[in-house]
Amino acid sequence: MKYIAGKLGLFVLTLWAAVTLNFFLPRLMPGSPADAAIAKLSQNGPVTEATRAAIEAQLGVPDGSLWEQYLAYLRQVVTLDFGVSYTFYPQTVSSMVSTALPYTIILVGVVTIVAFILGTLIGVAAAWKRGTWLDSLPTLGGSFMSTFPYFWTALLLLFFAGYVLHWFPTTGAYSATTTPAFTPAFIGDALLHAALPALTILVTSLGGWIIGMRNAMINTLGDDYVTFAEANGLRGGTVAIRYAARNAILPNLTGFGLALGGVVGGSILVEQVFGYPGIGYLLFNAVIGQDYPLMQALFLMITVSVLVANFLVDILYGVLDPRTRR
């Protein structure tokens, strides 16, 4: 309990710092949403002060001192009320986030978990059979795949599998003729649209999990307790999984916690290339449109998800490795 209480105290302190930083960062950006709207209007003629005031009132641009804005922001965080989006006015921030979040969690979350499980198992097999083709093939393949950036792989798949071969749709989360509903037709159409973004994330992230687990596993196989387990006549699978892999997975588990926490943030480049309406796509448009309420809500959600994932990984560390509780 003392170990958990310490981690919980650090979590609360880090959360407050992140919430405060999330308030100041958008306000350090030059310009404002009202300036962007007025710049568009000024192309048709001069804009009066009354028009500017009306635009600011319509968009709900913050007024008052910085301290008053900070207190109002904290109240919004507690009540999860982030107001109206500037870019997608008059839609509320909460409705937009709730619409985009399921697409990102299903796409990035599921693919991240699948990539971690596959990469870990392949890494264990490669280390246990080191020096054979079961080691060289995944290692070379993983190194080769991990060198490609997300957006480059996305563009290749989009061009060949989408435009040349016409195997998959090239944009969106579902067809324009499909009505979103929990029906087999919609689910099949959504899965078809998610195939290329999911394949992009899987291909570019799988190699890192394979190589990381393989290297950690090889170092663990040289420890005395593994040699002692083999000398006792235990089966190879038991030694590999219950002795070596259990300790070798700890560094990968840290990376998995960070990756899982980043799921909520989506994959901005992949979602942008495929026009996939997830959190990453929404965040990109919020930054371009200087949408303070939407940016603050998304940054806060991403930060909290990363902190919660790290907290859970710390607790899991204490379960898997009792030495961390000392």
Short mmCIF file of C-alpha atoms in Angstrom, two decimals:
data_model
loop_
_atom_site.label_atom_id
_atom_site.label_comp_id
_atom_site.label_asym_id
_atom_site.label_seq_id
_atom_site.Cartn_x
_atom_site.Cartn_y
_atom_site.Cartn_z
CA MET A 1 0.00 0.00 0.00
CA LYS A 2 2.90 2.36 0.69
CA TYR A 3 4.24 1.69 -2.81
CA ILE A 4 0.82 2.37 -4.39
CA ALA A 5 0.28 5.51 -2.27
CA GLY A 6 3.61 6.94 -3.41
CA LYS A 7 2.80 6.29 -7.05
CA LEU A 8 -0.69 7.79 -6.58
CA GLY A 9 0.75 10.97 -5.02
CA LEU A 10 3.16 11.36 -7.93
CA PHE A 11 0.26 10.80 -10.33
CA VAL A 12 -1.84 13.58 -8.76
CA LEU A 13 1.08 16.03 -8.74
CA THR A 14 1.95 15.29 -12.36
CA LEU A 15 -1.71 15.60 -13.35
CA TRP A 16 -1.97 19.09 -11.82
CA ALA A 17 1.21 20.20 -13.62
CA ALA A 18 -0.10 18.82 -16.91
CA VAL A 19 -3.48 20.52 -16.47
CA THR A 20 -1.79 23.86 -15.75
CA LEU A 21 0.59 23.52 -18.68
CA ASN A 22 -2.34 22.60 -20.89
CA PHE A 23 -3.92 25.95 -20.01
CA PHE A 24 -0.91 28.08 -20.91
CA LEU A 25 0.38 26.37 -24.07
CA PRO A 26 -2.48 27.36 -26.46
CA ARG A 27 -2.32 30.94 -25.19
CA LEU A 28 1.35 31.19 -26.11
CA MET A 29 0.45 30.67 -29.78
CA PRO A 30 0.37 33.86 -31.89
CA GLY A 31 -3.00 35.17 -33.02
CA SER A 32 -6.48 34.01 -32.03
CA PRO A 33 -9.51 32.36 -33.64
CA ALA A 34 -11.19 35.78 -33.90
CA ASP A 35 -8.19 37.10 -35.85
CA ALA A 36 -8.46 34.19 -38.29
CA ALA A 37 -12.19 34.80 -38.81
CA ILE A 38 -11.68 38.54 -39.23
CA ALA A 39 -8.87 37.95 -41.74
CA LYS A 40 -11.32 36.01 -43.91
CA LEU A 41 -13.97 38.72 -43.59
CA SER A 42 -11.50 41.50 -44.36
CA GLN A 43 -11.04 40.08 -47.86
CA ASN A 44 -14.52 41.41 -48.67
CA GLY A 45 -13.96 44.82 -47.06
CA PRO A 46 -12.96 46.57 -43.82
CA VAL A 47 -14.12 45.06 -40.52
CA THR A 48 -15.45 47.38 -37.82
CA GLU A 49 -14.86 47.07 -34.10
CA ALA A 50 -18.52 46.17 -33.59
CA THR A 51 -18.13 43.28 -36.01
CA ARG A 52 -15.00 42.13 -34.22
CA ALA A 53 -16.76 42.24 -30.83
CA ALA A 54 -19.70 40.28 -32.27
CA ILE A 55 -17.35 37.60 -33.64
CA GLU A 56 -15.53 37.30 -30.30
CA ALA A 57 -18.84 37.03 -28.43
CA GLN A 58 -20.10 34.41 -30.88
CA LEU A 59 -16.95 32.32 -30.58
CA GLY A 60 -16.79 32.75 -26.81
CA VAL A 61 -13.22 34.08 -26.87
CA PRO A 62 -11.90 34.21 -23.27
CA ASP A 63 -11.87 37.59 -21.56
CA GLY A 64 -10.81 38.85 -18.15
CA SER A 65 -7.45 38.40 -16.45
CA LEU A 66 -5.28 35.33 -16.93
CA TRP A 67 -6.04 34.21 -13.36
CA GLU A 68 -9.80 34.43 -13.94
CA GLN A 69 -9.42 32.42 -17.15
CA TYR A 70 -7.39 29.81 -15.25
CA LEU A 71 -10.03 29.42 -12.54
CA ALA A 72 -12.78 29.13 -15.17
CA TYR A 73 -10.65 26.55 -16.97
CA LEU A 74 -10.27 24.46 -13.80
CA ARG A 75 -14.04 24.51 -13.31
CA GLN A 76 -14.45 23.32 -16.89
CA VAL A 77 -11.97 20.49 -16.31
CA VAL A 78 -13.80 19.29 -13.21
CA THR A 79 -17.20 19.38 -14.95
CA LEU A 80 -15.82 18.17 -18.32
CA ASP A 81 -17.44 21.19 -19.97
CA PHE A 82 -15.01 22.67 -22.51
CA GLY A 83 -17.50 24.88 -24.29
CA VAL A 84 -18.09 25.31 -28.01
CA SER A 85 -15.55 24.55 -30.72
CA TYR A 86 -14.28 27.61 -32.62
CA THR A 87 -13.45 25.66 -35.76
CA PHE A 88 -16.65 23.57 -35.91
CA TYR A 89 -19.03 26.13 -34.42
CA PRO A 90 -21.72 25.63 -33.04
CA GLN A 91 -20.82 22.03 -32.13
CA THR A 92 -19.68 21.46 -28.55
CA VAL A 93 -16.23 20.10 -27.79
CA SER A 94 -17.66 17.18 -25.82
CA SER A 95 -19.83 16.01 -28.70
CA MET A 96 -16.95 16.18 -31.18
CA VAL A 97 -14.56 14.28 -28.92
CA SER A 98 -17.16 11.61 -28.13
CA THR A 99 -17.74 11.14 -31.86
CA ALA A 100 -14.06 10.84 -32.82
CA LEU A 101 -12.81 8.87 -29.80
CA PRO A 102 -14.38 5.46 -30.65
CA TYR A 103 -12.76 5.45 -34.11
CA THR A 104 -9.31 6.11 -32.65
CA ILE A 105 -9.64 3.59 -29.81
CA ILE A 106 -10.85 0.85 -32.14
CA LEU A 107 -8.22 1.58 -34.78
CA VAL A 108 -5.07 2.55 -32.86
CA GLY A 109 -5.91 0.75 -29.62
CA VAL A 110 -6.64 -2.66 -31.11
CA VAL A 111 -3.67 -2.46 -33.50
CA THR A 112 -1.32 -1.41 -30.67
CA ILE A 113 -2.38 -4.38 -28.52
CA VAL A 114 -2.11 -6.81 -31.45
CA ALA A 115 1.32 -5.45 -32.42
CA PHE A 116 2.56 -5.73 -28.82
CA ILE A 117 1.37 -9.32 -28.41
CA LEU A 118 2.68 -10.47 -31.79
CA GLY A 119 5.98 -8.63 -31.41
CA THR A 120 6.54 -9.99 -27.91
CA LEU A 121 5.82 -13.60 -28.88
CA ILE A 122 7.98 -13.39 -32.02
CA GLY A 123 10.77 -11.75 -30.01
CA VAL A 124 10.66 -14.54 -27.43
CA ALA A 125 10.83 -17.20 -30.15
CA ALA A 126 13.66 -15.37 -31.95
CA ALA A 127 15.76 -15.13 -28.77
CA TRP A 128 15.09 -18.75 -27.75
CA LYS A 129 16.06 -19.98 -31.24
CA ARG A 130 18.87 -17.46 -31.70
CA GLY A 131 21.27 -18.21 -34.52
CA THR A 132 18.60 -19.96 -36.60
CA TRP A 133 16.29 -18.69 -39.32
CA LEU A 134 13.63 -18.12 -36.65
CA ASP A 135 15.97 -15.47 -35.26
CA SER A 136 17.45 -13.90 -38.38
CA LEU A 137 14.21 -13.59 -40.37
CA PRO A 138 12.15 -11.69 -37.74
CA THR A 139 15.16 -9.59 -36.73
CA LEU A 140 16.02 -8.48 -40.27
CA GLY A 141 12.36 -8.05 -41.16
CA GLY A 142 11.65 -6.06 -38.01
CA SER A 143 14.68 -3.82 -38.55
CA PHE A 144 13.64 -3.23 -42.14
CA MET A 145 10.01 -2.41 -41.30
CA SER A 146 10.81 -0.12 -38.38
CA THR A 147 12.92 2.18 -40.57
CA PHE A 148 9.90 3.36 -42.55
CA PRO A 149 8.04 6.38 -41.14
CA TYR A 150 4.28 6.18 -40.65
CA PHE A 151 3.33 8.69 -43.34
CA TRP A 152 5.59 7.12 -46.01
CA THR A 153 4.16 3.64 -45.43
CA ALA A 154 0.66 5.13 -45.40
CA LEU A 155 1.22 6.86 -48.74
CA LEU A 156 2.59 3.65 -50.32
CA LEU A 157 -0.36 1.56 -49.15
CA LEU A 158 -2.79 4.29 -50.16
CA PHE A 159 -1.36 4.48 -53.67
CA PHE A 160 -0.95 0.77 -54.45
CA ALA A 161 -3.76 -0.87 -52.45
CA GLY A 162 -6.17 2.03 -52.83
CA TYR A 163 -5.68 3.82 -56.15
CA VAL A 164 -3.90 1.20 -58.28
CA LEU A 165 -5.43 -2.11 -57.14
CA HIS A 166 -8.69 -0.69 -55.70
CA TRP A 167 -8.68 -3.25 -52.89
CA PHE A 168 -9.61 -0.83 -50.10
CA PRO A 169 -11.31 2.58 -49.73
CA THR A 170 -8.92 5.51 -49.72
CA THR A 171 -10.52 7.93 -47.25
CA GLY A 172 -13.00 8.22 -44.41
CA ALA A 173 -14.23 5.80 -41.76
CA TYR A 174 -17.25 4.54 -43.71
CA SER A 175 -18.96 5.06 -47.06
CA ALA A 176 -21.10 8.12 -47.67
CA THR A 177 -24.04 5.87 -48.53
CA THR A 178 -23.78 3.95 -45.24
CA THR A 179 -25.70 5.06 -42.15
CA PRO A 180 -23.73 4.70 -38.88
CA ALA A 181 -25.46 2.00 -36.85
CA PHE A 182 -24.56 -1.19 -35.02
CA THR A 183 -25.40 -3.40 -37.98
CA PRO A 184 -23.35 -6.02 -39.87
CA ALA A 185 -23.36 -3.83 -43.01
CA PHE A 186 -21.94 -0.79 -41.22
CA ILE A 187 -19.42 -2.82 -39.19
CA GLY A 188 -18.13 -4.52 -42.34
CA ASP A 189 -17.86 -1.21 -44.17
CA ALA A 190 -16.06 0.42 -41.21
CA LEU A 191 -13.59 -2.47 -40.95
CA LEU A 192 -12.87 -2.19 -44.67
CA HIS A 193 -12.13 1.54 -44.32
CA ALA A 194 -9.92 0.90 -41.28
CA ALA A 195 -7.86 -1.81 -43.00
CA LEU A 196 -5.21 0.43 -44.59
CA PRO A 197 -4.66 2.70 -41.53
CA ALA A 198 -4.49 -0.38 -39.29
CA LEU A 199 -2.03 -2.13 -41.60
CA THR A 200 0.14 0.99 -41.68
CA ILE A 201 0.38 1.18 -37.89
CA LEU A 202 0.93 -2.58 -37.55
CA VAL A 203 3.72 -2.74 -40.15
CA THR A 204 5.64 0.25 -38.78
CA SER A 205 5.33 -0.64 -35.08
CA LEU A 206 5.72 -4.44 -35.08
CA GLY A 207 9.48 -4.38 -35.71
CA GLY A 208 10.21 -2.32 -32.60
CA TRP A 209 8.40 -4.77 -30.32
CA ILE A 210 10.19 -7.75 -31.92
CA ILE A 211 13.68 -6.30 -31.61
CA GLY A 212 13.13 -4.92 -28.11
CA MET A 213 11.83 -8.21 -26.74
CA ARG A 214 14.50 -10.26 -28.51
CA ASN A 215 17.37 -8.18 -27.10
CA ALA A 216 15.94 -8.19 -23.57
CA MET A 217 15.29 -11.92 -23.77
CA ILE A 218 18.85 -12.71 -24.89
CA ASN A 219 20.26 -10.77 -21.93
CA THR A 220 17.93 -12.62 -19.55
CA LEU A 221 18.84 -16.05 -20.96
CA GLY A 222 22.38 -15.56 -19.67
CA ASP A 223 21.31 -15.12 -16.04
CA ASP A 224 22.04 -17.76 -13.44
CA TYR A 225 18.43 -18.56 -12.55
CA VAL A 226 17.71 -19.49 -16.17
CA THR A 227 20.73 -21.78 -16.28
CA PHE A 228 19.64 -23.31 -12.96
CA ALA A 229 16.12 -23.93 -14.32
CA GLU A 230 17.56 -25.66 -17.39
CA ALA A 231 19.88 -27.73 -15.20
CA ASN A 232 16.86 -28.93 -13.21
CA GLY A 233 15.46 -30.48 -16.37
CA LEU A 234 12.53 -28.11 -16.92
CA ARG A 235 11.02 -28.07 -20.39
CA GLY A 236 12.29 -25.44 -22.81
CA GLY A 237 8.90 -23.77 -23.14
CA THR A 238 8.56 -23.48 -19.36
CA VAL A 239 12.02 -21.95 -19.02
CA ALA A 240 11.40 -19.53 -21.89
CA ILE A 241 7.97 -18.29 -20.80
CA ARG A 242 7.80 -18.59 -17.01
CA TYR A 243 11.43 -17.72 -16.21
CA ALA A 244 13.14 -15.76 -18.97
CA ALA A 245 10.24 -13.97 -20.69
CA ARG A 246 8.61 -12.87 -17.43
CA ASN A 247 11.62 -10.71 -16.55
CA ALA A 248 12.59 -9.80 -20.09
CA ILE A 249 9.15 -8.32 -20.79
CA LEU A 250 9.53 -5.53 -18.22
CA PRO A 251 11.24 -3.01 -20.57
CA ASN A 252 8.69 -3.82 -23.28
CA LEU A 253 5.92 -3.37 -20.75
CA THR A 254 7.07 0.19 -20.11
CA GLY A 255 6.98 0.95 -23.82
CA PHE A 256 3.56 -0.68 -24.07
CA GLY A 257 2.24 1.56 -21.31
CA LEU A 258 3.43 4.66 -23.15
CA ALA A 259 2.03 3.36 -26.44
CA LEU A 260 -1.29 2.48 -24.83
CA GLY A 261 -1.51 5.90 -23.22
CA GLY A 262 -0.83 7.48 -26.59
CA VAL A 263 -3.70 5.56 -28.17
CA VAL A 264 -6.14 8.32 -27.22
CA GLY A 265 -4.03 10.82 -29.11
CA GLY A 266 -4.40 8.71 -32.22
CA SER A 267 -1.88 8.64 -35.00
CA ILE A 268 -2.04 12.15 -36.43
CA LEU A 269 -0.09 11.50 -39.63
CA VAL A 270 -1.87 8.24 -40.46
CA GLU A 271 -5.32 9.68 -39.79
CA GLN A 272 -4.46 12.77 -41.81
CA VAL A 273 -3.24 10.76 -44.82
CA PHE A 274 -6.34 8.55 -44.88
CA GLY A 275 -8.79 11.26 -43.79
CA TYR A 276 -9.79 9.04 -40.89
CA PRO A 277 -12.03 11.01 -38.46
CA GLY A 278 -10.23 10.10 -35.25
CA ILE A 279 -8.71 12.14 -32.45
CA GLY A 280 -5.48 12.75 -34.39
CA TYR A 281 -7.39 14.18 -37.35
CA LEU A 282 -9.45 16.34 -34.97
CA LEU A 283 -6.32 17.59 -33.18
CA PHE A 284 -4.67 18.60 -36.44
CA ASN A 285 -7.67 20.68 -37.46
CA ALA A 286 -7.89 22.23 -33.98
CA VAL A 287 -4.26 23.39 -34.14
CA ILE A 288 -4.66 24.78 -37.66
CA GLY A 289 -7.83 26.65 -36.66
CA GLN A 290 -6.38 27.84 -33.30
CA ASP A 291 -9.36 26.23 -31.57
CA TYR A 292 -8.42 26.73 -27.89
CA PRO A 293 -11.32 24.80 -26.28
CA LEU A 294 -10.88 21.80 -28.58
CA MET A 295 -7.08 21.82 -28.24
CA GLN A 296 -7.26 22.00 -24.45
CA ALA A 297 -9.76 19.13 -24.26
CA LEU A 298 -7.71 16.91 -26.57
CA PHE A 299 -4.36 17.72 -24.95
CA LEU A 300 -5.84 17.09 -21.51
CA MET A 301 -7.38 13.79 -22.58
CA ILE A 302 -4.11 12.62 -24.13
CA THR A 303 -2.13 13.66 -21.04
CA VAL A 304 -4.51 11.95 -18.61
CA SER A 305 -4.52 8.75 -20.67
CA VAL A 306 -0.71 8.62 -20.69
CA LEU A 307 -0.54 9.28 -16.94
CA VAL A 308 -3.15 6.63 -16.17
CA ALA A 309 -1.38 4.10 -18.41
CA ASN A 310 1.97 4.80 -16.72
CA PHE A 311 0.36 4.51 -13.28
CA LEU A 312 -1.13 1.12 -14.15
CA VAL A 313 2.20 -0.05 -15.57
CA ASP A 314 3.94 0.99 -12.33
CA ILE A 315 1.44 -1.06 -10.35
CA LEU A 316 1.89 -4.01 -12.71
CA TYR A 317 5.66 -3.66 -12.31
CA GLY A 318 5.20 -4.19 -8.59
CA VAL A 319 3.27 -7.39 -9.27
CA LEU A 320 5.71 -8.83 -11.81
CA ASP A 321 8.92 -7.71 -10.10
CA PRO A 322 8.69 -7.58 -6.27
CA ARG A 323 12.07 -5.80 -6.13
CA THR A 324 10.40 -2.55 -7.24
CA ARG A 325 8.31 -2.47 -4.04
CA ARG A 326 11.35 -2.23 -1.78
#
